[in-house]
Coordinates of C-alpha atoms in Angstrom, one line a residue:
M22 CA 11.1 5.3 -41.8
L23 CA 14.0 5.0 -39.3
A24 CA 16.0 7.6 -41.3
R25 CA 13.0 10.0 -41.3
L26 CA 12.7 9.7 -37.5
V27 CA 16.4 10.4 -37.0
S28 CA 16.3 13.4 -39.3
L29 CA 13.3 14.7 -37.5
L30 CA 15.0 14.3 -34.1
S31 CA 18.1 16.1 -35.4
L32 CA 16.1 19.0 -36.8
L33 CA 14.2 19.3 -33.5
S34 CA 17.4 19.3 -31.5
L35 CA 19.1 21.9 -33.7
W36 CA 16.0 24.1 -33.4
L37 CA 16.1 23.8 -29.7
A38 CA 19.8 24.7 -29.6
V39 CA 19.3 27.7 -31.8
L40 CA 16.4 28.8 -29.7
M41 CA 18.4 28.5 -26.5
A42 CA 21.4 30.2 -28.0
G43 CA 19.3 33.0 -29.3
A44 CA 17.7 33.4 -25.9
A45 CA 21.1 33.6 -24.3
G46 CA 22.2 36.3 -26.7
M47 CA 19.1 38.6 -26.7
G48 CA 19.4 42.2 -25.8
P49 CA 21.3 45.2 -27.2
A50 CA 24.8 44.2 -28.1
A51 CA 26.3 47.5 -27.4
A52 CA 24.9 48.0 -24.0
G53 CA 26.9 46.9 -21.0
T54 CA 23.8 46.8 -18.7
L55 CA 20.1 46.3 -19.0
Q56 CA 17.8 47.8 -16.4
A57 CA 14.4 46.2 -15.7
A58 CA 11.2 47.9 -14.5
D59 CA 11.8 46.8 -10.9
G60 CA 15.1 48.6 -10.7
S61 CA 17.3 45.5 -11.1
I62 CA 20.2 45.7 -13.6
E63 CA 21.6 42.9 -15.7
L64 CA 25.4 43.1 -16.1
R65 CA 26.5 42.0 -19.5
R66 CA 29.8 43.6 -20.2
G67 CA 33.0 44.4 -18.5
T68 CA 36.7 43.5 -18.5
V69 CA 38.4 40.2 -17.6
T70 CA 41.9 39.4 -16.6
T71 CA 42.8 35.7 -17.1
S72 CA 45.9 33.8 -15.9
I73 CA 46.5 30.5 -17.7
D74 CA 49.7 28.5 -17.6
G75 CA 51.5 31.6 -16.3
I76 CA 50.3 33.9 -19.0
T77 CA 48.1 36.8 -18.0
R78 CA 45.8 38.7 -20.4
T79 CA 43.3 41.5 -19.9
G80 CA 40.6 42.5 -22.3
P81 CA 36.9 43.3 -22.7
V82 CA 34.3 40.6 -22.0
E83 CA 30.7 40.0 -22.9
L84 CA 28.8 37.7 -20.6
S85 CA 28.1 34.9 -20.5
Y86 CA 31.6 33.5 -20.4
H87 CA 32.1 29.8 -21.0
W88 CA 35.6 28.9 -19.7
D89 CA 36.1 25.6 -21.5
R90 CA 34.9 27.0 -24.8
Q91 CA 37.2 30.1 -24.4
H92 CA 40.3 28.3 -23.3
R93 CA 39.9 24.7 -24.6
G94 CA 39.5 23.3 -21.1
R95 CA 42.8 24.6 -19.6
P96 CA 42.5 25.5 -15.9
G97 CA 43.3 29.0 -14.7
L98 CA 42.2 32.1 -12.8
A99 CA 40.0 35.0 -13.9
S100 CA 39.0 38.4 -12.5
F101 CA 35.9 40.0 -13.8
D102 CA 35.2 43.8 -13.4
L103 CA 31.6 44.6 -14.2
P104 CA 30.7 48.3 -13.9
F105 CA 27.2 49.7 -13.5
T106 CA 25.8 53.1 -12.8
L107 CA 23.2 54.3 -10.3
A108 CA 21.5 57.6 -10.4
D109 CA 21.1 57.6 -6.6
A110 CA 22.4 55.6 -3.7
P111 CA 19.7 53.0 -2.8
E112 CA 18.0 53.2 0.6
T113 CA 16.9 49.6 0.7
P114 CA 19.0 46.4 0.7
W115 CA 20.1 45.0 -2.6
G116 CA 21.2 41.7 -3.8
I117 CA 23.3 40.0 -6.5
F118 CA 22.0 37.0 -8.4
I119 CA 24.4 34.9 -10.4
P120 CA 22.8 32.0 -12.3
R121 CA 26.1 30.1 -12.6
V122 CA 29.6 30.9 -11.6
G123 CA 32.6 28.7 -10.7
N124 CA 34.2 26.6 -9.9
V125 CA 35.3 28.5 -6.8
F126 CA 35.1 32.3 -6.5
E127 CA 34.8 35.4 -4.4
V128 CA 32.5 38.4 -4.8
Q129 CA 33.5 42.0 -4.2
L130 CA 31.6 45.2 -4.6
N131 CA 33.5 48.5 -4.8
G132 CA 36.5 46.9 -3.3
A133 CA 34.6 45.4 -0.3
L134 CA 34.6 41.5 0.0
L135 CA 31.0 40.2 0.1
Q136 CA 31.3 36.4 -0.1
V137 CA 33.8 33.7 -0.6
Y138 CA 33.0 30.3 -2.0
G139 CA 35.9 27.8 -1.8
D140 CA 39.7 28.4 -1.9
L141 CA 41.0 30.1 -5.0
G142 CA 44.4 28.6 -4.3
V143 CA 43.3 24.9 -4.5
G144 CA 42.2 23.4 -7.8
N145 CA 39.9 20.5 -8.5
D146 CA 38.4 20.6 -5.1
T147 CA 35.0 22.1 -4.3
D148 CA 32.6 23.1 -7.1
Y149 CA 30.1 25.8 -6.6
A150 CA 29.1 26.1 -10.3
K151 CA 26.2 23.6 -9.7
A152 CA 23.7 25.9 -7.9
P153 CA 22.6 29.5 -8.5
I154 CA 24.1 32.1 -6.1
Y155 CA 22.5 34.9 -4.2
V156 CA 24.7 37.5 -2.4
P157 CA 23.1 40.1 -0.2
V158 CA 24.5 43.7 -0.6
P159 CA 24.5 46.2 2.3
G160 CA 23.0 49.4 1.1
R161 CA 26.0 51.5 2.3
L162 CA 28.3 49.8 -0.3
L163 CA 26.4 51.2 -3.2
K164 CA 26.9 54.8 -4.3
A165 CA 25.4 57.2 -6.8
G166 CA 27.4 57.1 -10.1
E167 CA 29.6 54.3 -11.2
N168 CA 29.9 51.1 -9.1
H169 CA 32.1 48.1 -9.8
L170 CA 31.3 44.4 -9.1
Q171 CA 34.4 42.2 -9.1
I172 CA 34.2 38.4 -9.3
H173 CA 37.4 36.5 -8.9
L174 CA 37.2 32.8 -9.8
R175 CA 39.3 29.7 -10.3
A176 CA 38.3 27.5 -13.2
D177 CA 39.0 23.7 -13.3
S178 CA 39.1 21.7 -16.5
A179 CA 35.9 20.1 -17.7
R180 CA 33.8 21.3 -14.7
R181 CA 31.6 23.8 -16.6
A182 CA 33.5 26.8 -15.2
G183 CA 32.8 30.4 -16.2
L184 CA 30.4 33.2 -15.4
S185 CA 26.9 33.9 -16.6
R186 CA 25.2 37.2 -16.8
V187 CA 24.8 38.8 -13.4
V188 CA 21.8 40.7 -12.0
V189 CA 22.0 43.3 -9.2
G190 CA 19.0 45.0 -7.8
P191 CA 16.6 45.4 -4.9
A192 CA 16.8 42.4 -2.6
T193 CA 13.1 41.4 -2.8
P194 CA 12.6 41.0 -6.5
V195 CA 16.1 39.7 -7.2
R196 CA 15.8 37.0 -4.5
T197 CA 12.1 36.0 -4.8
E198 CA 11.6 36.4 -8.6
L199 CA 15.0 35.3 -9.9
F200 CA 17.1 33.4 -7.3
E201 CA 14.4 31.3 -5.7
S202 CA 12.9 30.2 -9.0
A203 CA 16.3 29.2 -10.4
Y204 CA 17.3 27.5 -7.1
A205 CA 14.0 25.5 -7.2
W206 CA 14.7 24.4 -10.7
R207 CA 18.3 23.5 -10.3
F208 CA 19.0 22.6 -6.7
T209 CA 15.6 21.6 -5.2
G210 CA 14.7 20.0 -8.5
S211 CA 17.9 17.9 -8.4
V212 CA 17.0 16.7 -4.9
L213 CA 13.4 15.8 -5.9
L214 CA 14.7 14.1 -9.1
T215 CA 17.1 12.1 -7.0
A216 CA 14.4 11.0 -4.6
F217 CA 12.1 10.2 -7.4
S218 CA 14.7 8.0 -9.1
L219 CA 15.6 6.3 -5.9
I220 CA 11.9 5.5 -5.2
V221 CA 11.2 4.2 -8.7
G222 CA 14.5 2.2 -8.7
S223 CA 13.7 0.7 -5.3
I224 CA 10.2 -0.4 -6.6
A225 CA 11.8 -1.9 -9.7
L226 CA 14.5 -3.7 -7.7
A227 CA 11.8 -5.1 -5.3
L228 CA 9.8 -6.4 -8.2
W229 CA 12.9 -8.0 -9.8
L230 CA 13.7 -9.7 -6.5
T231 CA 10.2 -10.9 -5.7
Q232 CA 8.6 -11.6 -9.1
V233 CA 10.1 -15.0 -9.8
D234 CA 8.8 -17.4 -12.5
T235 CA 9.6 -21.1 -12.5
G236 CA 10.4 -22.4 -15.9
A237 CA 9.5 -25.7 -17.4
V238 CA 12.8 -27.2 -16.2
G239 CA 12.4 -25.9 -12.7
R240 CA 14.8 -22.9 -13.1
H241 CA 13.8 -19.6 -11.4
R242 CA 13.7 -16.7 -13.8
R243 CA 13.3 -13.0 -13.1
D244 CA 12.0 -10.4 -15.5
G245 CA 15.0 -8.5 -16.8
I246 CA 12.9 -5.4 -17.5
Y247 CA 12.7 -4.6 -13.8
F248 CA 16.5 -5.1 -13.2
W249 CA 17.4 -2.7 -16.0
A250 CA 14.8 -0.2 -14.9
A251 CA 16.3 -0.3 -11.3
L252 CA 19.8 0.0 -12.6
A253 CA 18.9 2.9 -14.8
E254 CA 17.1 4.8 -12.0
F255 CA 19.9 4.2 -9.5
C256 CA 22.6 5.4 -12.0
W257 CA 20.5 8.5 -12.7
A258 CA 20.0 9.2 -9.0
I259 CA 23.7 9.3 -8.5
R260 CA 24.2 11.4 -11.5
V261 CA 21.6 14.0 -10.6
A262 CA 22.7 14.0 -7.0
D263 CA 26.0 15.5 -8.2
G264 CA 24.1 18.7 -8.8
V265 CA 23.7 19.3 -5.1
I266 CA 27.2 18.1 -4.0
A267 CA 29.6 21.0 -3.8
E268 CA 32.3 18.9 -2.2
P269 CA 32.6 15.5 -3.9
P270 CA 33.7 12.6 -1.7
L271 CA 36.3 11.5 -4.2
P272 CA 39.1 13.4 -6.0
W273 CA 37.9 15.2 -9.1
V274 CA 39.2 12.9 -11.8
P275 CA 37.7 9.6 -10.2
W276 CA 34.6 11.5 -9.3
G277 CA 34.2 13.0 -12.8
V278 CA 34.7 9.6 -14.4
L279 CA 32.1 8.1 -12.0
M280 CA 29.6 10.8 -13.0
A281 CA 30.2 10.2 -16.7
A282 CA 29.9 6.4 -16.2
C283 CA 26.6 6.9 -14.3
Y284 CA 25.3 9.0 -17.2
A285 CA 26.3 6.3 -19.7
G286 CA 25.0 3.5 -17.4
W287 CA 21.7 5.2 -17.2
A288 CA 21.4 5.5 -21.0
A289 CA 22.6 1.9 -21.6
S290 CA 20.3 0.5 -18.9
A291 CA 17.3 2.4 -20.3
M292 CA 18.0 0.9 -23.7
M293 CA 18.3 -2.5 -22.1
F294 CA 14.9 -1.8 -20.6
C295 CA 13.6 -1.2 -24.1
Y296 CA 15.5 -4.3 -25.3
H297 CA 13.6 -6.5 -22.9
L298 CA 10.3 -4.7 -23.4
A299 CA 10.5 -5.2 -27.2
G300 CA 11.0 -8.9 -26.7
W301 CA 14.4 -8.8 -28.4
A302 CA 16.0 -10.7 -25.5
R303 CA 14.1 -13.8 -26.6
N304 CA 15.4 -13.7 -30.1
P305 CA 18.9 -15.3 -30.4
R306 CA 19.6 -13.3 -33.6
L307 CA 19.3 -10.0 -31.7
Q308 CA 21.6 -10.8 -28.8
W309 CA 24.4 -8.7 -30.4
L310 CA 22.4 -5.6 -29.7
R311 CA 23.7 -5.7 -26.1
W312 CA 27.3 -5.1 -27.2
P313 CA 27.0 -1.6 -28.5
L314 CA 25.3 -0.7 -25.2
A315 CA 28.2 -2.1 -23.3
A316 CA 30.5 -0.2 -25.6
V317 CA 28.7 3.0 -24.6
V318 CA 29.6 2.5 -21.0
A319 CA 33.2 1.4 -21.6
G320 CA 33.8 4.2 -24.1
T321 CA 32.5 6.8 -21.7
V322 CA 34.8 5.6 -19.0
V323 CA 37.8 5.8 -21.4
A324 CA 36.9 9.1 -23.0
S325 CA 36.1 10.8 -19.6
T326 CA 39.4 9.5 -18.2
L327 CA 41.4 11.0 -21.1
A328 CA 39.4 14.2 -21.0
L329 CA 40.1 14.8 -17.3
Q330 CA 43.6 13.6 -17.1
R331 CA 44.8 15.5 -20.2
E332 CA 42.5 18.5 -19.4
Q333 CA 41.1 18.2 -22.9
P334 CA 37.2 18.1 -22.7
V335 CA 37.1 17.5 -26.5
W336 CA 37.6 13.8 -25.8
L337 CA 34.4 13.5 -23.9
T338 CA 32.6 15.9 -26.2
G339 CA 33.4 13.8 -29.2
W340 CA 32.5 10.5 -27.5
L341 CA 29.2 11.9 -26.3
A342 CA 28.4 12.6 -30.0
V343 CA 29.1 8.9 -30.8
E344 CA 27.0 7.8 -27.8
I345 CA 24.1 9.9 -28.9
V346 CA 24.3 8.4 -32.4
I347 CA 24.3 4.8 -30.9
I348 CA 21.4 5.6 -28.6
G349 CA 19.5 7.4 -31.3
V350 CA 19.8 4.4 -33.7
F351 CA 18.8 2.0 -30.9
V352 CA 15.8 4.2 -30.1
G353 CA 14.9 4.4 -33.8
G354 CA 14.9 0.6 -34.0
F355 CA 12.7 0.4 -30.9
V356 CA 10.2 3.0 -32.3
V357 CA 10.0 1.0 -35.6
A358 CA 9.4 -2.3 -33.6
T359 CA 6.7 -0.4 -31.6
V360 CA 5.0 0.8 -34.8
R361 CA 5.0 -2.7 -36.2
H362 CA 3.8 -4.3 -32.9
P363 CA 2.1 -1.5 -30.9
S364 CA 1.1 -1.8 -27.3
T365 CA 0.4 0.7 -24.6
E366 CA 3.6 -0.2 -22.7
R367 CA 5.8 0.2 -25.8
M368 CA 4.2 3.4 -26.9
L369 CA 4.8 5.0 -23.4
V370 CA 8.5 4.0 -23.5
A371 CA 8.9 5.0 -27.1
I372 CA 7.7 8.5 -26.4
A373 CA 9.9 8.7 -23.3
A374 CA 12.9 7.5 -25.4
L375 CA 12.3 10.0 -28.2
V376 CA 12.0 12.9 -25.7
T377 CA 15.2 11.8 -24.0
V378 CA 17.1 11.6 -27.2
A379 CA 15.9 15.0 -28.2
F380 CA 16.8 16.5 -24.8
G381 CA 20.2 14.8 -25.0
M382 CA 21.0 16.3 -28.5
R383 CA 19.9 19.7 -27.3
D384 CA 22.2 19.4 -24.2
W385 CA 25.1 18.3 -26.3
L386 CA 24.7 21.2 -28.7
V387 CA 24.0 23.9 -26.1
I388 CA 26.2 22.7 -23.2
R389 CA 29.1 21.1 -25.0
L390 CA 29.4 23.1 -28.3
S391 CA 27.8 26.6 -27.9
D392 CA 29.3 29.5 -26.0
A393 CA 26.1 29.8 -23.9
Y394 CA 26.8 29.6 -20.2
G395 CA 24.4 29.4 -17.4
E396 CA 22.1 26.9 -19.1
T397 CA 21.1 23.8 -17.3
T398 CA 20.6 20.3 -18.9
W399 CA 17.2 19.2 -19.9
V400 CA 18.0 15.5 -20.1
R401 CA 17.9 15.3 -16.3
Y402 CA 14.2 15.7 -16.4
S403 CA 13.7 13.0 -19.0
S404 CA 14.2 10.4 -16.3
I405 CA 10.7 11.4 -15.1
F406 CA 9.2 10.0 -18.3
F407 CA 11.0 6.7 -17.9
G408 CA 9.9 6.5 -14.2
I409 CA 6.3 7.3 -15.0
A410 CA 6.4 4.8 -17.9
L411 CA 7.7 2.2 -15.6
L412 CA 5.1 2.9 -13.0
L413 CA 2.3 2.7 -15.6
I414 CA 3.7 -0.6 -16.9
V415 CA 3.9 -2.0 -13.4
L416 CA 0.3 -0.9 -12.7
R417 CA -1.0 -2.4 -15.9
R418 CA 0.9 -5.7 -15.3
F419 CA -0.3 -5.7 -11.7
H420 CA -3.9 -5.2 -12.9
A421 CA -3.6 -8.0 -15.4
V422 CA -2.0 -10.3 -12.9
S423 CA -4.6 -9.4 -10.3
T424 CA -7.4 -10.2 -12.8
Q425 CA -5.8 -13.4 -13.7
A426 CA -5.2 -14.3 -10.1
R427 CA -8.9 -13.6 -9.2
G428 CA -9.9 -16.0 -12.0
W429 CA -7.5 -18.6 -10.7
V430 CA -8.8 -18.1 -7.1
A431 CA -12.4 -18.4 -8.3
A432 CA -11.6 -21.6 -10.3
L433 CA -9.6 -22.9 -7.3
A434 CA -12.5 -22.1 -5.0
D435 CA -14.9 -24.1 -7.2
R436 CA -12.5 -27.0 -7.3
V437 CA -12.1 -26.9 -3.5
A438 CA -15.8 -26.8 -3.0
Q439 CA -16.3 -29.7 -5.3
R440 CA -13.5 -31.7 -3.5
E441 CA -15.1 -30.8 -0.2
R442 CA -18.4 -32.2 -1.4
E443 CA -16.7 -35.3 -2.6
L444 CA -14.8 -35.6 0.7
A445 CA -18.0 -35.1 2.7
L446 CA -19.6 -38.0 0.8
T447 CA -16.5 -40.2 1.2
Y448 CA -16.4 -39.3 4.9
A449 CA -20.0 -40.2 5.4
E450 CA -19.5 -43.5 3.6
L451 CA -16.4 -44.2 5.8
E452 CA -18.2 -43.2 8.9
Q453 CA -21.0 -45.6 8.0
V454 CA -18.5 -48.3 7.4
A455 CA -16.8 -47.5 10.7
R456 CA -20.1 -47.8 12.5
D457 CA -20.9 -51.1 10.8
Q458 CA -17.4 -52.4 11.7
A459 CA -17.8 -51.2 15.3
R460 CA -21.1 -53.0 15.6
T461 CA -19.6 -56.1 14.1
H462 CA -16.6 -56.0 16.4
E463 CA -19.0 -55.5 19.4
R464 CA -21.1 -58.4 18.4
E465 CA -18.0 -60.5 18.0
R466 CA -16.7 -59.4 21.4
I467 CA -20.0 -60.3 23.1
L468 CA -20.1 -63.7 21.4
R469 CA -16.5 -64.3 22.3
D470 CA -17.1 -63.3 25.9
M471 CA -20.2 -65.5 26.0
H472 CA -18.3 -68.3 24.6
D473 CA -15.2 -67.9 26.8
G474 CA -17.2 -67.0 29.9
V475 CA -20.9 -67.9 30.0
G476 CA -20.4 -70.8 27.5
S477 CA -17.6 -72.4 29.5
H478 CA -19.7 -72.1 32.7
I479 CA -22.7 -73.7 31.0
S480 CA -20.5 -76.4 29.6
S481 CA -19.2 -77.1 33.1
A482 CA -22.8 -77.3 34.4
I483 CA -23.7 -79.8 31.7
R484 CA -20.7 -82.0 32.5
Q485 CA -21.6 -81.8 36.2
L486 CA -25.1 -83.0 35.4
Q487 CA -23.9 -85.7 33.1
S488 CA -21.4 -87.1 35.7
G489 CA -24.2 -87.5 38.3
Q490 CA -21.6 -86.9 41.0
T491 CA -22.1 -83.1 41.6
S492 CA -24.3 -81.6 44.2
S493 CA -27.1 -79.2 43.5
E494 CA -25.1 -76.5 45.4
E495 CA -22.1 -76.8 43.2
L496 CA -24.3 -76.8 40.1
L497 CA -26.1 -73.7 41.3
R498 CA -22.8 -71.9 42.0
T499 CA -21.6 -72.7 38.4
L500 CA -24.9 -71.4 36.9
R501 CA -24.6 -68.3 39.1
D502 CA -21.1 -67.6 37.9
S503 CA -22.4 -67.9 34.4
L504 CA -25.2 -65.4 35.0
D505 CA -22.9 -63.0 36.8
Q506 CA -20.4 -63.1 34.0
L507 CA -23.1 -62.4 31.5
K508 CA -24.3 -59.4 33.4
L509 CA -20.7 -58.1 33.6
S510 CA -20.3 -58.5 29.9
I511 CA -23.4 -56.4 29.4
D512 CA -22.1 -53.8 31.9
S513 CA -18.8 -53.6 30.1
I514 CA -20.6 -52.1 27.0
H515 CA -21.3 -48.9 28.9
L516 CA -18.0 -48.6 30.8
P517 CA -15.9 -45.5 29.8
P518 CA -12.4 -46.4 28.7
G519 CA -9.9 -45.9 31.5
D520 CA -12.5 -45.4 34.3
V521 CA -11.3 -47.9 36.9
G522 CA -13.6 -46.5 39.5
A523 CA -16.7 -47.1 37.4
L524 CA -15.5 -50.7 36.7
L525 CA -15.1 -51.4 40.4
A526 CA -18.5 -49.9 41.2
A527 CA -20.2 -52.1 38.6
L528 CA -18.4 -55.2 39.9
R529 CA -19.5 -54.4 43.5
Y530 CA -23.1 -53.9 42.3
R531 CA -23.2 -57.3 40.6
L532 CA -21.3 -59.4 43.1
E533 CA -22.2 -58.0 46.5
P534 CA -25.6 -59.7 46.7
R535 CA -24.0 -63.0 45.8
L536 CA -21.3 -62.6 48.5
A537 CA -24.0 -61.8 51.1
A538 CA -25.9 -65.0 50.0
A539 CA -22.7 -67.0 50.4
G540 CA -22.2 -65.7 53.9
I541 CA -19.1 -63.8 53.1
E542 CA -18.6 -60.4 54.6
F543 CA -17.7 -57.8 52.0
E544 CA -15.3 -55.0 52.8
W545 CA -14.9 -52.0 50.4
A546 CA -11.6 -50.0 50.7
V547 CA -11.5 -48.1 47.4
D548 CA -9.9 -44.6 47.2
E549 CA -10.5 -42.2 44.4
V550 CA -8.8 -43.5 41.3
G551 CA -8.2 -41.2 38.3
P552 CA -8.7 -42.2 34.7
V553 CA -6.0 -44.5 33.2
Q554 CA -5.1 -43.5 29.6
L555 CA -3.7 -46.9 28.6
L556 CA -7.0 -48.8 29.3
D557 CA -9.1 -48.9 26.2
A558 CA -12.4 -50.7 25.9
H559 CA -10.8 -54.1 25.4
A560 CA -8.4 -53.6 28.3
M561 CA -11.3 -52.6 30.5
R562 CA -13.0 -55.9 29.8
Q563 CA -9.8 -57.9 30.4
L564 CA -9.5 -56.1 33.8
Q565 CA -13.1 -56.8 34.6
F566 CA -12.9 -60.5 33.9
L567 CA -9.6 -60.8 35.7
L568 CA -11.2 -59.3 38.9
F569 CA -14.3 -61.5 38.4
E570 CA -12.2 -64.6 38.1
A571 CA -10.2 -63.8 41.3
I572 CA -13.5 -63.2 43.2
S573 CA -15.1 -66.3 41.7
N574 CA -12.2 -68.4 42.9
V575 CA -12.8 -67.1 46.4
L576 CA -16.5 -68.0 46.2
Q577 CA -15.8 -71.5 44.9
H578 CA -12.7 -72.7 46.6
A579 CA -11.4 -70.4 49.4
Q580 CA -14.1 -71.1 52.1
A581 CA -13.5 -67.6 53.3
S582 CA -15.7 -65.5 55.6
V583 CA -14.3 -62.1 54.6
L584 CA -13.6 -60.6 51.1
R585 CA -11.9 -57.2 50.8
I586 CA -11.5 -55.1 47.7
E587 CA -8.8 -52.4 47.9
A588 CA -7.8 -49.7 45.4
D589 CA -5.5 -46.7 45.6
M590 CA -3.4 -44.6 43.3
Q591 CA 0.2 -43.6 43.8
G592 CA 1.3 -41.1 41.2
A593 CA 0.2 -42.5 37.9
T594 CA 0.2 -46.1 39.1
V595 CA -3.1 -47.8 40.2
R596 CA -3.0 -50.7 42.6
L597 CA -5.9 -53.2 43.0
R598 CA -6.1 -55.9 45.7
V599 CA -8.5 -58.8 46.2
V600 CA -7.9 -60.1 49.8
D601 CA -9.7 -63.0 51.5
N602 CA -9.2 -64.9 54.8
G603 CA -9.8 -68.4 53.3
R604 CA -7.7 -71.5 53.6
G605 CA -5.2 -70.4 50.9
F606 CA -3.6 -72.3 48.1
D607 CA -0.2 -72.9 46.5
A608 CA 0.8 -69.5 45.1
S609 CA 2.9 -71.1 42.5
Q610 CA -0.2 -72.7 40.9
V611 CA -1.9 -69.4 39.9
P612 CA -4.5 -70.0 37.3
R613 CA -3.1 -69.4 33.8
A614 CA -6.1 -67.2 32.8
L615 CA -5.1 -64.6 35.5
W616 CA -1.5 -64.3 34.1
E617 CA -2.8 -64.0 30.5
R618 CA -5.3 -61.3 31.2
A619 CA -2.8 -59.3 33.3
G620 CA -0.3 -59.5 30.5
A621 CA -2.9 -58.4 28.0
I622 CA -3.4 -55.1 29.8
G623 CA 0.3 -54.6 30.8
A624 CA -0.4 -55.0 34.5
R625 CA 2.0 -56.5 37.1
L626 CA 0.3 -59.5 38.8
S627 CA 1.5 -60.7 42.2
V628 CA -0.1 -63.4 44.4
E629 CA 0.5 -64.2 48.0
S630 CA -1.3 -67.0 49.8
R631 CA -1.2 -68.7 53.1
P632 CA -4.0 -70.0 55.4
G633 CA -6.0 -67.1 56.6
C634 CA -4.7 -64.5 54.1
T635 CA -4.6 -64.6 50.3
V636 CA -3.8 -61.4 48.3
V637 CA -4.1 -61.0 44.6
Q638 CA -2.6 -57.7 43.5
L639 CA -2.5 -55.8 40.2
A640 CA -0.4 -52.7 39.5
F641 CA -0.7 -50.7 36.2
G642 CA -0.7 -47.2 34.9

């Protein structure tokens, strides 16, 4: 089957070559000119004077004139004299259309210089054989009878030098119908193809850089199909861009080798694209297929260097035949693999590869072997097929991945919703446990406060009764302390954490009646105190009991007539003072409970006492 495919491609290419060569040679062989209905004249015959290696020859010529085929690639100079006859001198402007001429040249009409393209004295410099030429002709230069168009050119080796058939005629049809159409196909088409290849290559490169898979061993892998597609398109963009560059940025030999290498790089990269698409990269037994493709690039560089340095294009022509055979066999193998394991992606690329091989064989036969001149390559347009195939592959893969991703997202959303429901149940259970623990802790706190406060006072009252030595007034004071502490314990449940002002207000509300009953004048000097972040609920209770104990000591022992509560705030520090005018006590014998409660809340406790003035001060914040 592979042999049949190769034979079919060979026959197709030969048929295309014969067709193109026949089209180039149509027309009366004996006629030197051919006049069209619009008055334009196609110049086919004349005389040519060539100068090669110091030898000058003059003889008749029939266009088109392929320099490399006529002179085996040797550089030189040529002067063409193309006569044509007019019945009358035209009254409207005329123009000259030359499909291909070069490499550098000048155009004269009846001895008058019309246009110069490049310097005839400098070889291997600019190249104007890449784009069609239109030269306007002033009407006064044409005359009734015989006219002579002279074209002088310099031909460089292996640069497709020569002269195609020339058309002269009225400016409007020659320019709009012939020149603009040819210019669009060759020059504008090259620009568009370059832009297309750059866009597709950039897309492929972006996909290669961003689409990373993580293997089983944690290694990052990129899809080689995108890399080779990008490399192929970039190589082809450079190669096609040469069609619009009359003045290459490098000397001719390096530039020519670069263009040949880009051509081979495009072909080899396109085949590596097929290599990965067919899945051969995953088969260790097919790894050797990469080496012939590498040889295509290396051989092209060597052959093009020999052809240009020795000025013998046959080296490159022969190697291109070998390259076409290698690529053809590779494409044949890919087509066979596609037939055995068909898929839409492989079918698209197989069709593009077959068309490319057919175009390449046609170009080799017509451009490199035939005498036809003025023809343009067809293979430059085959890159469109690869670009379109790549875009379709990307779209199909993107659609498949998107569908798969949507399925994953839906499954993930279901799992997330399930986990959220589980978390909600767990959170509700934890919240219930937290509430139960909070109630338990609060009950424990109340019991502890009652035991440490109310319980101790009641125990003191019992001991007083049992001793029989206490007065009813002392017993009543102990019971009142117990009752006040119980009320304060209840108040502490509703105190906001850190609100010292509320704590002092509750303390005043509970103790002011008792102070009045004891005949103690109460003074209130409390400024506005902001919230203290460090005082949580436990610290607030410690502060409340500390103040209560300081006031209780005044009630029981100080024999004071005035009690003053002071509070202010300096910066972030809160200062509280309990001041009385009692008999005082030994400041070194401060009750241990005061120190312990002050330390529990991180407050600095200081006590000053003398007869007539005792100050208990707390500072915290």
